[in-house]
mmCIF file of C-alpha atoms in Angstrom:
data_model
loop_
_atom_site.group_PDB
_atom_site.id
_atom_site.type_symbol
_atom_site.label_atom_id
_atom_site.label_comp_id
_atom_site.label_asym_id
_atom_site.label_seq_id
_atom_site.Cartn_x
_atom_site.Cartn_y
_atom_site.Cartn_z
ATOM 1 C CA MET A 1210 72.342 101.696 115.286
ATOM 2 C CA ASN A 1211 73.739 97.989 116.062
ATOM 3 C CA PRO A 1212 76.769 98.601 118.332
ATOM 4 C CA LEU A 1213 78.758 95.970 116.247
ATOM 5 C CA PHE A 1214 77.283 95.902 112.645
ATOM 6 C CA GLY A 1215 76.903 99.427 112.025
ATOM 7 C CA THR A 1216 74.655 100.324 109.052
ATOM 8 C CA ASP A 1217 77.077 98.424 106.304
ATOM 9 C CA GLY A 1218 78.564 95.541 108.257
ATOM 10 C CA ILE A 1219 81.645 95.701 110.628
ATOM 11 C CA ARG A 1220 84.637 97.894 110.100
ATOM 12 C CA GLY A 1221 87.577 99.154 111.917
ATOM 13 C CA ARG A 1222 91.516 99.194 112.220
ATOM 14 C CA VAL A 1223 93.011 95.714 111.913
ATOM 15 C CA GLY A 1224 94.124 94.154 115.340
ATOM 16 C CA ALA A 1225 91.797 96.605 117.192
ATOM 17 C CA TYR A 1226 88.215 96.138 118.396
ATOM 18 C CA PRO A 1227 85.936 94.795 116.540
ATOM 19 C CA LEU A 1228 88.881 93.196 114.282
ATOM 20 C CA ASP A 1229 91.069 91.831 117.187
ATOM 21 C CA PRO A 1230 91.039 87.717 117.616
ATOM 22 C CA SER A 1231 89.035 87.518 120.450
ATOM 23 C CA THR A 1232 86.352 89.475 118.679
ATOM 24 C CA LEU A 1233 86.832 87.632 115.595
ATOM 25 C CA PHE A 1234 86.636 84.097 117.231
ATOM 26 C CA VAL A 1235 83.370 84.921 119.333
ATOM 27 C CA LEU A 1236 81.922 86.573 116.253
ATOM 28 C CA GLY A 1237 82.381 83.139 114.270
ATOM 29 C CA THR A 1238 81.045 81.073 117.170
ATOM 30 C CA SER A 1239 78.030 83.451 117.505
ATOM 31 C CA LEU A 1240 77.475 83.468 113.889
ATOM 32 C CA ALA A 1241 77.232 79.751 113.692
ATOM 33 C CA LYS A 1242 75.150 79.147 116.715
ATOM 34 C CA SER A 1243 72.451 81.581 115.361
ATOM 35 C CA LEU A 1244 72.536 79.979 112.044
ATOM 36 C CA THR A 1245 72.104 76.697 113.651
ATOM 37 C CA GLY A 1246 69.186 77.904 115.581
ATOM 38 C CA ALA A 1247 67.256 79.342 112.476
ATOM 39 C CA THR A 1248 68.044 76.417 110.201
ATOM 40 C CA GLY A 1249 68.040 73.393 112.621
ATOM 41 C CA HIS A 1250 71.121 72.013 111.423
ATOM 42 C CA LYS A 1251 75.073 72.884 111.597
ATOM 43 C CA PRO A 1252 75.698 75.672 109.139
ATOM 44 C CA ARG A 1253 77.834 75.498 105.967
ATOM 45 C CA LEU A 1254 79.155 78.855 105.167
ATOM 46 C CA ILE A 1255 81.004 80.752 102.295
ATOM 47 C CA SER A 1256 83.513 83.524 102.462
ATOM 48 C CA ALA A 1257 85.464 85.629 100.004
ATOM 49 C CA ARG A 1258 87.835 88.805 100.672
ATOM 50 C CA ASP A 1259 89.459 91.667 98.981
ATOM 51 C CA THR A 1260 93.180 91.929 98.574
ATOM 52 C CA ARG A 1261 94.046 93.487 101.792
ATOM 53 C CA GLU A 1262 97.137 91.788 103.249
ATOM 54 C CA SER A 1263 95.026 91.126 106.595
ATOM 55 C CA GLY A 1264 92.061 89.196 104.826
ATOM 56 C CA PRO A 1265 93.403 85.737 105.237
ATOM 57 C CA GLU A 1266 94.128 85.951 108.836
ATOM 58 C CA ILE A 1267 90.804 87.430 109.630
ATOM 59 C CA GLU A 1268 88.940 84.753 107.534
ATOM 60 C CA ALA A 1269 91.024 82.167 109.496
ATOM 61 C CA MET A 1270 90.034 83.678 113.048
ATOM 62 C CA LEU A 1271 86.319 83.727 111.885
ATOM 63 C CA CYS A 1272 86.604 80.044 110.426
ATOM 64 C CA SER A 1273 88.132 79.055 113.945
ATOM 65 C CA GLY A 1274 85.117 80.382 115.676
ATOM 66 C CA ILE A 1275 82.605 78.717 113.123
ATOM 67 C CA ILE A 1276 84.183 75.239 113.501
ATOM 68 C CA ALA A 1277 84.291 75.445 117.468
ATOM 69 C CA ALA A 1278 80.487 76.084 117.187
ATOM 70 C CA GLY A 1279 80.028 73.193 114.704
ATOM 71 C CA GLY A 1280 79.992 74.769 111.531
ATOM 72 C CA SER A 1281 82.298 74.797 108.449
ATOM 73 C CA LEU A 1282 83.563 77.397 105.977
ATOM 74 C CA VAL A 1283 84.794 77.296 102.545
ATOM 75 C CA SER A 1284 86.612 80.138 101.109
ATOM 76 C CA ALA A 1285 86.084 81.473 97.466
ATOM 77 C CA GLY A 1286 89.073 83.399 97.577
ATOM 78 C CA VAL A 1287 89.413 87.111 96.276
ATOM 79 C CA LEU A 1288 86.106 87.962 94.850
ATOM 80 C CA PRO A 1289 83.755 90.912 94.746
ATOM 81 C CA THR A 1290 81.227 91.408 97.381
ATOM 82 C CA PRO A 1291 78.397 90.877 94.885
ATOM 83 C CA ALA A 1292 79.740 87.332 94.207
ATOM 84 C CA VAL A 1293 78.922 86.085 97.707
ATOM 85 C CA ALA A 1294 75.437 87.320 97.573
ATOM 86 C CA PHE A 1295 75.076 85.095 94.578
ATOM 87 C CA LEU A 1296 76.983 82.192 95.396
ATOM 88 C CA VAL A 1297 75.320 81.689 98.873
ATOM 89 C CA GLU A 1298 72.063 81.242 97.303
ATOM 90 C CA GLU A 1299 73.127 79.418 94.242
ATOM 91 C CA TYR A 1300 74.956 76.661 95.980
ATOM 92 C CA GLY A 1301 72.820 76.449 98.952
ATOM 93 C CA PHE A 1302 75.214 77.639 101.838
ATOM 94 C CA ASP A 1303 73.496 78.913 105.084
ATOM 95 C CA GLY A 1304 75.137 82.029 105.241
ATOM 96 C CA GLY A 1305 78.148 84.338 103.506
ATOM 97 C CA ILE A 1306 80.780 86.360 104.786
ATOM 98 C CA VAL A 1307 82.717 88.899 102.852
ATOM 99 C CA VAL A 1308 86.042 90.171 104.468
ATOM 100 C CA SER A 1309 86.645 93.955 102.845
ATOM 101 C CA ALA A 1310 86.352 97.393 103.871
ATOM 102 C CA SER A 1311 85.269 98.599 100.555
ATOM 103 C CA HIS A 1312 86.945 101.864 99.475
ATOM 104 C CA ASN A 1313 88.835 102.234 102.812
ATOM 105 C CA PRO A 1314 92.642 102.345 102.967
ATOM 106 C CA HIS A 1315 94.578 98.946 103.538
ATOM 107 C CA GLU A 1316 94.960 99.486 107.184
ATOM 108 C CA ASP A 1317 91.252 98.956 107.901
ATOM 109 C CA ASN A 1318 89.215 95.843 106.947
ATOM 110 C CA GLY A 1319 85.606 95.029 107.853
ATOM 111 C CA ILE A 1320 83.208 92.214 107.591
ATOM 112 C CA LYS A 1321 79.706 91.594 105.719
ATOM 113 C CA VAL A 1322 77.623 88.760 106.597
ATOM 114 C CA PHE A 1323 74.830 87.473 104.420
ATOM 115 C CA SER A 1324 71.830 85.281 105.106
ATOM 116 C CA GLY A 1325 71.299 81.997 102.935
ATOM 117 C CA ALA A 1326 68.985 84.083 100.645
ATOM 118 C CA GLY A 1327 71.992 86.055 99.792
ATOM 119 C CA ARG A 1328 70.848 88.945 101.660
ATOM 120 C CA LYS A 1329 71.934 91.102 104.659
ATOM 121 C CA LEU A 1330 71.188 89.476 108.070
ATOM 122 C CA ASP A 1331 67.920 90.519 109.582
ATOM 123 C CA ASP A 1332 68.253 93.048 112.330
ATOM 124 C CA ARG A 1333 66.990 90.643 115.002
ATOM 125 C CA MET A 1334 69.693 88.135 114.156
ATOM 126 C CA GLU A 1335 72.487 90.788 114.098
ATOM 127 C CA ASP A 1336 71.451 92.208 117.434
ATOM 128 C CA ALA A 1337 71.494 88.831 119.140
ATOM 129 C CA ILE A 1338 74.969 88.009 117.540
ATOM 130 C CA ALA A 1339 76.093 91.648 118.665
ATOM 131 C CA GLU A 1340 74.872 91.241 121.984
ATOM 132 C CA GLU A 1341 76.797 87.926 122.538
ATOM 133 C CA VAL A 1342 80.005 89.112 121.080
ATOM 134 C CA ILE A 1343 79.981 92.134 123.456
ATOM 135 C CA ARG A 1344 79.101 89.851 126.464
ATOM 136 C CA LEU A 1345 81.905 87.065 125.910
ATOM 137 C CA ARG A 1346 84.726 88.653 123.785
ATOM 138 C CA GLU A 1347 86.805 89.565 126.614
ATOM 139 C CA SER A 1348 86.889 86.304 128.347
ATOM 140 C CA ALA A 1349 87.201 84.240 125.039
ATOM 141 C CA VAL A 1350 90.227 82.146 124.576
ATOM 142 C CA PRO A 1351 90.507 81.792 120.641
ATOM 143 C CA ALA A 1352 91.070 78.275 119.422
ATOM 144 C CA PRO A 1353 94.213 77.944 117.029
ATOM 145 C CA ARG A 1354 93.556 79.429 113.402
ATOM 146 C CA SER A 1355 91.588 77.030 111.380
ATOM 147 C CA ARG A 1356 92.063 77.969 107.601
ATOM 148 C CA PRO A 1357 88.925 77.518 105.431
ATOM 149 C CA ASP A 1358 88.765 75.043 102.854
ATOM 150 C CA GLN A 1359 89.779 76.697 99.454
ATOM 151 C CA ASP A 1360 87.409 76.232 96.379
ATOM 152 C CA PRO A 1361 88.721 78.158 93.347
ATOM 153 C CA GLY A 1362 85.690 76.726 91.111
ATOM 154 C CA LEU A 1363 83.251 79.288 93.260
ATOM 155 C CA GLY A 1364 85.015 82.053 91.429
ATOM 156 C CA THR A 1365 84.721 80.214 88.148
ATOM 157 C CA ALA A 1366 81.090 79.736 88.571
ATOM 158 C CA TYR A 1367 80.574 83.641 89.329
ATOM 159 C CA GLU A 1368 82.433 84.512 86.239
ATOM 160 C CA ARG A 1369 80.043 82.347 84.232
ATOM 161 C CA HIS A 1370 77.113 83.620 85.619
ATOM 162 C CA LEU A 1371 78.256 87.299 84.888
ATOM 163 C CA LEU A 1372 78.818 86.261 81.526
ATOM 164 C CA THR A 1373 75.468 84.600 81.047
ATOM 165 C CA LEU A 1374 73.678 87.191 82.426
ATOM 166 C CA ILE A 1375 75.392 90.174 80.481
ATOM 167 C CA ARG A 1376 75.927 88.679 77.090
ATOM 168 C CA PRO A 1377 72.230 88.931 75.832
ATOM 169 C CA ARG A 1378 72.159 92.620 76.960
ATOM 170 C CA LEU A 1379 75.411 94.148 76.143
ATOM 171 C CA ASP A 1380 77.585 93.804 73.033
ATOM 172 C CA LEU A 1381 80.894 95.347 73.935
ATOM 173 C CA VAL A 1382 82.835 94.382 70.301
ATOM 174 C CA ALA A 1383 84.783 97.345 69.236
ATOM 175 C CA CYS A 1384 84.381 99.159 72.526
ATOM 176 C CA LYS A 1385 87.851 100.198 73.936
ATOM 177 C CA LEU A 1386 87.878 100.366 77.901
ATOM 178 C CA VAL A 1387 90.263 101.494 80.541
ATOM 179 C CA VAL A 1388 89.307 99.601 83.668
ATOM 180 C CA ASP A 1389 90.521 100.929 86.981
ATOM 181 C CA CYS A 1390 90.768 97.961 89.330
ATOM 182 C CA ALA A 1391 91.721 99.813 92.477
ATOM 183 C CA ASN A 1392 94.190 97.200 93.005
ATOM 184 C CA GLY A 1393 91.060 95.191 94.656
ATOM 185 C CA ALA A 1394 88.751 92.473 94.333
ATOM 186 C CA ALA A 1395 88.247 93.183 90.890
ATOM 187 C CA SER A 1396 91.754 92.998 89.499
ATOM 188 C CA ARG A 1397 91.639 89.532 87.736
ATOM 189 C CA LEU A 1398 87.896 89.054 87.267
ATOM 190 C CA ALA A 1399 86.687 92.542 85.707
ATOM 191 C CA PRO A 1400 89.238 92.755 82.976
ATOM 192 C CA GLY A 1401 88.734 89.050 81.985
ATOM 193 C CA VAL A 1402 85.090 89.231 81.722
ATOM 194 C CA LEU A 1403 84.999 92.415 79.921
ATOM 195 C CA GLU A 1404 87.410 90.953 77.145
ATOM 196 C CA LYS A 1405 85.149 87.877 76.794
ATOM 197 C CA LEU A 1406 82.371 90.275 75.954
ATOM 198 C CA GLY A 1407 84.163 91.729 73.251
ATOM 199 C CA ALA A 1408 85.907 94.929 74.675
ATOM 200 C CA GLN A 1409 89.511 95.873 74.008
ATOM 201 C CA VAL A 1410 90.695 96.358 77.839
ATOM 202 C CA HIS A 1411 93.615 98.303 79.122
ATOM 203 C CA ALA A 1412 93.683 97.479 82.836
ATOM 204 C CA ILE A 1413 95.170 99.931 85.262
ATOM 205 C CA HIS A 1414 95.746 99.442 89.044
ATOM 206 C CA ASP A 1415 95.279 95.487 88.527
ATOM 207 C CA SER A 1416 98.333 94.432 90.678
ATOM 208 C CA PRO A 1417 97.317 94.015 94.204
ATOM 209 C CA ASN A 1418 100.113 93.781 96.654
ATOM 210 C CA GLY A 1419 98.160 93.748 99.934
ATOM 211 C CA VAL A 1420 98.771 97.455 100.734
ATOM 212 C CA ASN A 1421 97.920 99.297 97.495
ATOM 213 C CA ILE A 1422 94.122 98.794 97.476
ATOM 214 C CA ASN A 1423 92.412 101.850 96.927
ATOM 215 C CA LEU A 1424 95.649 103.968 96.856
ATOM 216 C CA ALA A 1425 95.178 107.068 94.852
ATOM 217 C CA CYS A 1426 93.252 104.855 92.653
ATOM 218 C CA GLY A 1427 89.731 103.290 91.772
ATOM 219 C CA ALA A 1428 86.185 104.623 92.135
ATOM 220 C CA LEU A 1429 87.047 107.372 94.761
ATOM 221 C CA HIS A 1430 90.011 108.659 92.698
ATOM 222 C CA LEU A 1431 89.052 108.974 89.237
ATOM 223 C CA ASP A 1432 92.178 111.454 88.045
ATOM 224 C CA GLY A 1433 94.060 108.578 86.581
ATOM 225 C CA LEU A 1434 91.661 106.932 84.930
ATOM 226 C CA ILE A 1435 90.493 110.129 83.063
ATOM 227 C CA SER A 1436 93.860 110.620 82.067
ATOM 228 C CA GLU A 1437 94.482 107.156 80.592
ATOM 229 C CA VAL A 1438 91.173 107.331 78.699
ATOM 230 C CA ILE A 1439 91.989 110.787 77.169
ATOM 231 C CA ALA A 1440 95.628 109.729 76.385
ATOM 232 C CA ARG A 1441 94.841 106.582 74.724
ATOM 233 C CA ARG A 1442 91.538 107.656 73.164
ATOM 234 C CA PHE A 1443 89.557 105.114 74.433
ATOM 235 C CA ASP A 1444 85.871 105.419 74.405
ATOM 236 C CA MET A 1445 85.239 105.246 78.003
ATOM 237 C CA GLY A 1446 86.382 104.162 81.458
ATOM 238 C CA VAL A 1447 85.346 102.273 84.314
ATOM 239 C CA ALA A 1448 86.286 102.225 88.028
ATOM 240 C CA PHE A 1449 85.868 99.717 90.808
ATOM 241 C CA ASP A 1450 86.287 100.381 94.406
ATOM 242 C CA GLY A 1451 88.202 97.741 96.668
ATOM 243 C CA ASP A 1452 85.474 95.007 96.780
ATOM 244 C CA ALA A 1453 83.973 95.930 93.487
ATOM 245 C CA ASP A 1454 80.326 96.520 94.548
ATOM 246 C CA ARG A 1455 80.427 100.025 92.966
#
C-alpha cells in the first residue's frame, strides 16, 4: 500500500500528518512537478471540496505548492467528488483534486487526486509523489497561502451535464422524494437536480455549517431518512454521504 495515498486517497485528522501545512505544501509542489513531467507543460488543475470547515485552508495550502512549482489551480467550490472526475476531462485540465474525507466526521479531511483523464493517478505517479513528500516535508517552508481562482460556472456545467445525462433515462414527474444530503457536498446540487427532473423533493440535512457533515445523517445513518419517508408518506428516500459519491 502507498504510504501516503492509501487505497482511496489521503485521509487523516486536520492539522496532523499528512494534513499539516508542510506536507500539504510539498504535496502540491510534488503533484505539479509530476504532472509537468508527464505532460511537458506547466499543469492546470481543478479542485473541489465538501463542506468541512477545514476545506478552504487545505485547498489554499495545496494551491501554494502548485503555484510554487509553476502550476495553477482553479476551484469549482463545493461539489461532489464525481464532478471533478467529469470536469477535469471535459475542460482539459491536467489533473484534479477533491478535498474531502467522504463519510468521516468533520474533524477529518482528505485528498483525492485525479489524472487529466478523470481517473485515479496511476500507482507509479502516486509512489513517486509519496516518496518526494516523505523526503521533503520536514524541511519544507510553506509559502504564504495562495487562494485558488474561483469558477462557479464549473458547478453549473456539472449540473447541466447531469440533467442532460439523466433526463432521457429517468422520469421523476409525480415522484415524491425525501433527500438526505448529509450536510455535505450534495446539499445544494441534489435537491435542485431532482426537482428539475420533475420530483417533489423534501430535503433534510441540507444546511451545512462546517462541522455538521455526516453528523447522525447521510448514507451511513438512515434512521432519520426512513422516519421522514414514512411520516410524509413519500414514495422513497435517497441518502448521500459527505462527498456524494454514494
